[in-house]
Amino acid sequence: MKITGAKVFVGGPGKNYVTLKIMTDAGVCGLGDATLNNRETLPAAYLQDYLVPNLIGMDPRRSEDIWQYFYRGAYFRRGPIAMAAFGAIDMALWDIKGKLAGMPLYDLFGGKSRDGALVYAHATGADLPDLMDSVARYVEQGYKAVRVQCGIPGMPTASYAVPEEAGGDGDYITDFSGIRPKTEIWDTDRYMRFMPGALAEIRARFGPELKILHDVHHRLSPREAAAFAKAVEPVGLYWLEDPTPAEDQDALRLIRQHSTTPIAIGEVFNSIWECNKLIENELIDFIRLAVTYGGGITHVKRIVDLAALHHVRTGFHGAPSHSPISMAAQAHLNAWAPNFGIQEYLVLGTPACDALFPSAHEMRDGMFYVSDAPGLGVDFDEGEAAQYSYKPGSHPIVRLEDGTMWNY
Ligand code: GCO
Ligand code: MG
């Protein structure tokens, strides 16, 4: 059996999804997602210029060897661009494997460990009453877990994932007005004074059952993060995410020494080598890597297995920048993983997105039910894709009030 060709598409409804389609002489195709938010053309070029020409003629069943061939063969291994490109190939090869076997991927991994996978939604508010309304809407829809982000009184601009005005909505991650980023202003003291109390009020209003998550988005120093994690302990957060910049892994040790608040980290990691020590030393509770820029199913499954040995559960990244293809890959891992925790899930199910990526995956009452179709269980409609093309966009950047650059 041979790979006969592969195509890369960039575009989608309100997103620049990077979609890979691998064709074989067995008449079976596989799909992969290489979307790297706001840098989408780079994994697309890596695929197009280097990987696809090498793929032609390879046996698609040898997904492990193909992964090793590209990873070891690159010499300059790892990094989000390369790992997203390897990841898309890997997903597509697993998709082909599942279709050849006539089995959904979760069965190839070892079968289902649960019927549905718990997901969390993103509630956001310009201020606390606005955030409470947002949480209430998700609770009414049946969500059992909600991430909460709130505008901070006195902060000169909105902060990460927060609208400028109450009732505001939209894509807070990507600004499609151009390639030059907008600037957000950040002040740690105001955040530290306000946020623990706001989280306590959310807990008081919604009661003990709701799983409440909060994302610090890499903004605190290790000492500040330790103080914050300690201050919010009575809230009983499901997790505190990215309390410190992810490069400094020792920072997590200080947080652990001061608090029992569960810590989630890893959405900017792209290999096991960035989280193996965090996992082995049991300094985190949830690993957040995405199957996309984590090198695909083959590599992420190794991380999940390592995590299982150390009581670390999964909480895969599921920002709206992931296409339904990688969300499906994660859904199959979620159905199988003995150490599954939760899945971040942002509404992908718009009519335009469903038309581009038809599937039988289903979201119901705050749970994700994976399709039983062979492979990933997602299709890609090339006719629909023809209407989309790449649109430049950017993340905001962050500065302190005196102009110092900070972490987005
Ligand atoms: C999350 C993340 C995202 C990132 C985004 C960057 O927890 O979902 O923090 O919102 O900011 O993926 O592209
Ligand atoms: Mg995050």
GROMACS .gro file of C-alpha atoms in nm, residues 118-119 136-145 363-367:
model
   17
  118LEU     CA    1  -1.654   1.600   3.023
  119VAL     CA    2  -1.591   1.934   2.851
  136ALA     CA    3  -2.543   3.117   3.398
  137ARG     CA    4  -2.600   3.076   3.024
  138TYR     CA    5  -2.358   2.782   3.010
  139VAL     CA    6  -2.505   2.623   3.323
  140GLU     CA    7  -2.852   2.648   3.165
  141GLN     CA    8  -2.717   2.471   2.856
  142GLY     CA    9  -2.607   2.182   3.076
  143TYR     CA   10  -2.234   2.251   3.108
  144LYS     CA   11  -2.087   2.102   3.425
  145ALA     CA   12  -1.754   2.283   3.394
  363MET     CA   13  -2.201   1.758   2.221
  364ARG     CA   14  -2.480   1.705   2.472
  365ASP     CA   15  -2.528   1.833   2.829
  366GLY     CA   16  -2.168   1.939   2.870
  367MET     CA   17  -2.035   1.604   2.745
   0.00000   0.00000   0.00000
